[in-house]
Amino acid sequence: MIRVRKYGEVTDFCMGRTIGPVVPYAVHAFLIGDTLIDTGTVYAQEEFLDALKGSSLSTIINTHHHEDHIGNNLALHNAFGASIHAHEKALPFLADPKAIGLKAYQRIVWGLPEKSQGQALDSRISCAGRTFDVIYTPGHSPDHVCLFNPDTGWLFTGDIFCGRTVRYLRRDEDFSLTLSSLKRLAELDVTTLFCSLKGIVEDGKAALEAKISFMERLAAEVLELKESGYPPCRIRRKILGREDAMYYLSTAHFSKEHVIESILFPAAGCPSD
Ligand SMILES: [Zn+2]
């Protein structure tokens, strides 16, 4: 499945694998000028190549290495000759996607990407005559970047935003690093977010601030219960409820439990860029 929508100079491609009557966790990729930000899932490859017919594509930027963001790197490089750029920590996963260690549900929903060769991103890039700052935003993954254009206030957020609330985190996500990254982004004069999960979010700054407030309130509540002597599983049940389908379908890769644990036991230190 692929849906194409224009937003000013940006084309939004929303794509996913159709499984029976549903498309679970569709992902967005964005084209601006001849630059494509993320390449979606390998399961939408034919439709994506069709949708891009007539476009000129010289540059691919991956916001991070996850399989639904690098899925069509190789096909698009082969079709258009586009060069591929990502944070240096992402490059080994582009070269060997098996190293991502995909779980069965990830292979079913998004698929294993083909190998591709990327180059480390510079601190600024040009697309469609505009300059975008590359902002290092770890938390969702250690190699995550966002792209910001100060003239328009457009911010391409990859998977660091993904909505105003949080109920689940992946086992490898870091709550406090994500919050720090979001706070850095909220200091910018943001207008529109281009989010890989939610698509185009027009009240971008308010959306970022809403998510930050939600996460701060959640963390305060968790720590208060900890002070009152609650163990992590009771804190989880009281604040977020029981684990649900997300937990079981992802074989515990996404869980409410990890939201609580990541607040209670933050990873030591902050990775440098
Ligand atoms: Zn991701």
Short mmCIF file of C-alpha atoms and ligand atoms in Angstrom, two decimals:
data_model
loop_
_atom_site.label_atom_id
_atom_site.label_comp_id
_atom_site.label_asym_id
_atom_site.label_seq_id
_atom_site.Cartn_x
_atom_site.Cartn_y
_atom_site.Cartn_z
CA MET A 1 0.00 0.00 0.00
CA ILE A 2 1.17 3.49 -0.74
CA ARG A 3 -0.62 6.84 -0.38
CA VAL A 4 0.87 10.02 -1.82
CA ARG A 5 0.08 13.51 -0.57
CA LYS A 6 1.57 16.91 -1.45
CA TYR A 7 2.31 19.50 1.23
CA GLY A 8 3.89 22.57 -0.37
CA GLU A 9 7.21 21.46 -1.81
CA VAL A 10 7.13 18.22 0.15
CA THR A 11 5.66 14.94 -1.09
CA ASP A 12 4.57 12.56 1.66
CA PHE A 13 4.63 8.84 0.82
CA CYS A 14 2.77 6.75 3.40
CA MET A 15 3.43 3.05 2.85
CA GLY A 16 3.12 -0.33 4.48
CA ARG A 17 2.53 -4.00 3.99
CA THR A 18 -1.08 -5.05 3.50
CA ILE A 19 -1.81 -8.04 5.70
CA GLY A 20 -5.40 -9.22 5.25
CA PRO A 21 -7.66 -6.21 5.83
CA VAL A 22 -5.03 -4.08 7.61
CA VAL A 23 -1.79 -2.21 7.02
CA PRO A 24 -0.07 -2.40 10.42
CA TYR A 25 2.26 0.46 11.23
CA ALA A 26 2.49 2.30 7.95
CA VAL A 27 5.57 4.52 7.69
CA HIS A 28 6.08 7.89 5.99
CA ALA A 29 8.95 8.94 3.72
CA PHE A 30 9.24 12.51 2.44
CA LEU A 31 10.57 13.90 -0.84
CA ILE A 32 11.71 17.51 -0.96
CA GLY A 33 13.37 18.64 -4.20
CA ASP A 34 15.64 15.78 -5.20
CA THR A 35 16.18 14.60 -1.59
CA LEU A 36 14.28 11.72 -0.05
CA ILE A 37 14.11 11.47 3.72
CA ASP A 38 13.89 7.77 4.61
CA THR A 39 13.01 5.01 2.17
CA GLY A 40 10.19 3.08 3.84
CA THR A 41 9.52 -0.63 3.86
CA VAL A 42 10.79 -3.14 1.34
CA TYR A 43 7.24 -4.53 1.08
CA ALA A 44 6.10 -1.36 -0.74
CA GLN A 45 9.08 -1.32 -3.11
CA GLU A 46 7.26 -1.70 -6.45
CA GLU A 47 4.58 0.84 -5.58
CA PHE A 48 7.19 3.27 -4.26
CA LEU A 49 9.30 3.04 -7.42
CA ASP A 50 6.14 3.59 -9.48
CA ALA A 51 5.12 6.59 -7.37
CA LEU A 52 8.57 8.14 -7.83
CA LYS A 53 8.55 7.79 -11.63
CA GLY A 54 9.37 11.15 -13.21
CA SER A 55 11.05 12.45 -10.04
CA SER A 56 14.72 13.25 -9.94
CA LEU A 57 16.33 11.82 -6.87
CA SER A 58 19.97 12.52 -6.09
CA THR A 59 20.15 12.18 -2.31
CA ILE A 60 18.72 9.79 0.27
CA ILE A 61 18.89 10.60 3.96
CA ASN A 62 18.08 7.99 6.58
CA THR A 63 16.99 9.46 9.92
CA HIS A 64 18.14 6.21 11.57
CA HIS A 65 18.86 2.58 10.72
CA HIS A 66 15.52 0.89 11.53
CA GLU A 67 14.20 -1.45 8.84
CA ASP A 68 11.18 0.71 7.96
CA HIS A 69 13.47 3.68 7.23
CA ILE A 70 16.16 2.03 5.06
CA GLY A 71 14.00 -0.62 3.33
CA ASN A 72 14.35 0.71 -0.22
CA ASN A 73 17.81 2.29 -0.03
CA LEU A 74 19.37 -0.11 -2.53
CA ALA A 75 16.45 -0.16 -4.98
CA LEU A 76 16.34 3.64 -5.08
CA HIS A 77 20.11 3.94 -5.35
CA ASN A 78 20.00 1.52 -8.30
CA ALA A 79 17.03 3.24 -9.97
CA PHE A 80 18.14 6.86 -9.55
CA GLY A 81 21.86 6.73 -8.71
CA ALA A 82 21.06 8.54 -5.46
CA SER A 83 23.75 8.72 -2.79
CA ILE A 84 22.79 7.56 0.71
CA HIS A 85 23.59 9.49 3.90
CA ALA A 86 23.01 8.69 7.57
CA HIS A 87 24.61 9.19 10.98
CA GLU A 88 27.93 7.36 11.13
CA LYS A 89 26.55 4.95 13.75
CA ALA A 90 23.86 3.85 11.26
CA LEU A 91 26.26 2.96 8.46
CA PRO A 92 27.22 -0.56 9.67
CA PHE A 93 23.50 -1.50 9.79
CA LEU A 94 22.92 -0.18 6.26
CA ALA A 95 25.85 -2.29 5.06
CA ASP A 96 24.60 -5.37 6.93
CA PRO A 97 20.90 -5.14 7.87
CA LYS A 98 21.02 -8.61 9.43
CA ALA A 99 23.05 -6.94 12.20
CA ILE A 100 19.88 -5.05 13.21
CA GLY A 101 18.75 -8.39 14.67
CA LEU A 102 15.15 -8.18 13.44
CA LYS A 103 12.58 -10.11 15.40
CA ALA A 104 9.97 -12.26 13.63
CA TYR A 105 7.24 -9.61 13.89
CA GLN A 106 9.57 -6.98 12.36
CA ARG A 107 10.33 -9.27 9.42
CA ILE A 108 6.60 -9.84 8.93
CA VAL A 109 5.51 -6.19 9.19
CA TRP A 110 8.42 -4.31 7.62
CA GLY A 111 10.82 -6.90 6.15
CA LEU A 112 14.59 -7.24 5.97
CA PRO A 113 16.19 -4.43 3.94
CA GLU A 114 18.78 -5.15 1.26
CA LYS A 115 22.36 -4.07 1.94
CA SER A 116 23.28 -0.51 0.97
CA GLN A 117 26.33 1.71 1.26
CA GLY A 118 25.90 5.01 3.06
CA GLN A 119 28.10 8.00 3.82
CA ALA A 120 28.28 9.90 7.09
CA LEU A 121 26.03 12.98 7.15
CA ASP A 122 27.49 16.49 7.29
CA SER A 123 26.09 18.96 9.82
CA ARG A 124 24.09 20.74 7.09
CA ILE A 125 22.46 19.63 3.87
CA SER A 126 20.86 21.47 0.97
CA CYS A 127 17.57 20.41 -0.57
CA ALA A 128 15.23 22.28 -2.89
CA GLY A 129 17.38 25.40 -2.48
CA ARG A 130 16.99 25.32 1.30
CA THR A 131 19.55 24.56 3.97
CA PHE A 132 18.66 22.00 6.62
CA ASP A 133 20.53 21.62 9.90
CA VAL A 134 21.22 18.00 10.83
CA ILE A 135 20.39 17.65 14.53
CA TYR A 136 21.59 14.63 16.47
CA THR A 137 18.61 13.32 18.49
CA PRO A 138 19.41 10.01 20.22
CA GLY A 139 16.85 8.18 22.36
CA HIS A 140 14.69 6.21 19.95
CA SER A 141 17.98 4.84 18.58
CA PRO A 142 21.62 5.86 19.12
CA ASP A 143 22.01 7.00 15.47
CA HIS A 144 18.89 9.16 15.15
CA VAL A 145 18.96 12.55 13.42
CA CYS A 146 16.35 15.20 12.60
CA LEU A 147 16.51 17.81 9.82
CA PHE A 148 15.48 21.41 10.44
CA ASN A 149 15.06 24.32 8.06
CA PRO A 150 15.05 27.63 10.04
CA ASP A 151 13.38 29.63 7.20
CA THR A 152 10.23 27.51 7.00
CA GLY A 153 10.35 25.98 10.50
CA TRP A 154 10.01 22.53 8.93
CA LEU A 155 11.35 19.72 11.06
CA PHE A 156 11.72 16.14 9.81
CA THR A 157 11.53 14.10 12.99
CA GLY A 158 12.00 10.45 11.95
CA ASP A 159 10.78 8.40 14.93
CA ILE A 160 11.71 10.76 17.79
CA PHE A 161 8.22 12.34 18.07
CA CYS A 162 5.61 9.68 17.09
CA GLY A 163 2.68 11.37 18.86
CA ARG A 164 1.94 13.45 21.93
CA THR A 165 1.87 10.55 24.41
CA VAL A 166 3.90 7.41 25.19
CA ARG A 167 2.44 4.07 26.26
CA TYR A 168 5.07 1.65 24.97
CA LEU A 169 8.79 1.77 24.29
CA ARG A 170 10.99 -0.62 22.36
CA ARG A 171 13.34 -2.58 24.54
CA ASP A 172 16.29 -0.56 23.15
CA GLU A 173 14.75 2.90 23.52
CA ASP A 174 15.93 5.35 26.16
CA PHE A 175 13.24 7.50 27.82
CA SER A 176 15.46 10.26 29.22
CA LEU A 177 17.57 10.60 26.07
CA THR A 178 14.38 10.87 24.01
CA LEU A 179 13.09 13.56 26.37
CA SER A 180 16.38 15.51 26.13
CA SER A 181 16.28 15.30 22.33
CA LEU A 182 12.66 16.51 22.24
CA LYS A 183 13.54 19.44 24.52
CA ARG A 184 16.35 20.46 22.19
CA LEU A 185 13.92 20.35 19.24
CA ALA A 186 11.27 22.36 21.11
CA GLU A 187 13.75 25.25 21.47
CA LEU A 188 13.72 25.70 17.69
CA ASP A 189 11.22 27.88 15.82
CA VAL A 190 9.32 24.87 14.55
CA THR A 191 6.16 25.15 12.46
CA THR A 192 5.46 21.78 10.84
CA LEU A 193 6.66 18.33 11.85
CA PHE A 194 7.19 15.62 9.26
CA CYS A 195 6.89 12.51 11.41
CA SER A 196 7.55 8.98 10.16
CA LEU A 197 4.58 7.62 12.13
CA LYS A 198 2.05 10.49 12.27
CA GLY A 199 2.84 12.11 8.91
CA ILE A 200 2.40 15.89 8.67
CA VAL A 201 1.74 17.61 12.02
CA GLU A 202 1.04 21.30 11.47
CA ASP A 203 1.16 22.60 15.03
CA GLY A 204 4.68 21.26 15.41
CA LYS A 205 5.97 23.30 18.34
CA ALA A 206 2.81 22.75 20.40
CA ALA A 207 2.94 19.04 19.58
CA LEU A 208 6.55 18.80 20.79
CA GLU A 209 5.71 20.73 23.96
CA ALA A 210 2.68 18.50 24.61
CA LYS A 211 4.83 15.39 24.35
CA ILE A 212 7.50 16.85 26.64
CA SER A 213 4.87 17.74 29.26
CA PHE A 214 3.34 14.28 29.01
CA MET A 215 6.71 12.59 29.49
CA GLU A 216 7.67 14.86 32.40
CA ARG A 217 4.37 14.21 34.16
CA LEU A 218 4.71 10.49 33.55
CA ALA A 219 8.27 10.41 34.92
CA ALA A 220 7.25 12.41 38.01
CA GLU A 221 4.36 10.04 38.69
CA VAL A 222 6.58 6.97 38.28
CA LEU A 223 9.23 8.34 40.64
CA GLU A 224 6.62 9.34 43.20
CA LEU A 225 5.24 5.79 43.28
CA LYS A 226 8.77 4.43 43.57
CA GLU A 227 9.33 6.67 46.61
CA SER A 228 6.13 5.23 48.08
CA GLY A 229 7.62 1.76 47.78
CA TYR A 230 5.85 0.45 44.69
CA PRO A 231 7.79 -2.15 42.66
CA PRO A 232 8.11 -1.52 38.86
CA CYS A 233 5.35 -3.98 37.85
CA ARG A 234 2.82 -2.33 40.18
CA ILE A 235 3.83 1.14 38.96
CA ARG A 236 3.26 -0.04 35.40
CA ARG A 237 -0.16 -1.48 36.22
CA LYS A 238 -1.26 1.61 38.13
CA ILE A 239 -0.17 4.15 35.50
CA LEU A 240 -0.28 2.38 32.14
CA GLY A 241 -2.42 -0.68 32.85
CA ARG A 242 -1.80 -4.26 31.86
CA GLU A 243 0.35 -5.22 28.88
CA ASP A 244 -1.81 -5.68 25.79
CA ALA A 245 -1.68 -6.89 22.18
CA MET A 246 1.33 -4.69 21.41
CA TYR A 247 3.39 -6.61 23.97
CA TYR A 248 2.35 -10.05 22.78
CA LEU A 249 2.48 -9.36 19.02
CA SER A 250 5.96 -7.86 19.32
CA THR A 251 7.08 -10.71 21.61
CA ALA A 252 7.76 -8.17 24.37
CA HIS A 253 9.92 -5.94 22.15
CA PHE A 254 7.44 -3.08 22.69
CA SER A 255 6.18 -2.87 26.26
CA LYS A 256 4.71 -0.64 28.94
CA GLU A 257 7.12 -2.29 31.34
CA HIS A 258 10.08 -0.78 29.48
CA VAL A 259 8.60 2.73 29.73
CA ILE A 260 8.62 2.36 33.50
CA GLU A 261 12.02 0.65 33.67
CA SER A 262 13.64 3.23 31.42
CA ILE A 263 12.42 5.97 33.79
CA LEU A 264 13.50 4.10 36.93
CA PHE A 265 16.84 2.88 35.62
CA PRO A 266 18.13 5.39 33.04
CA ALA A 267 21.13 4.22 31.02
CA ALA A 268 24.34 5.73 32.33
CA GLY A 269 25.91 8.62 30.49
CA CYS A 270 24.91 10.37 27.27
CA PRO A 271 26.33 9.23 23.95
CA SER A 272 28.29 11.89 22.14
CA ASP A 273 27.62 12.67 18.51
ZN ZN B 1 12.61 3.65 14.37
#
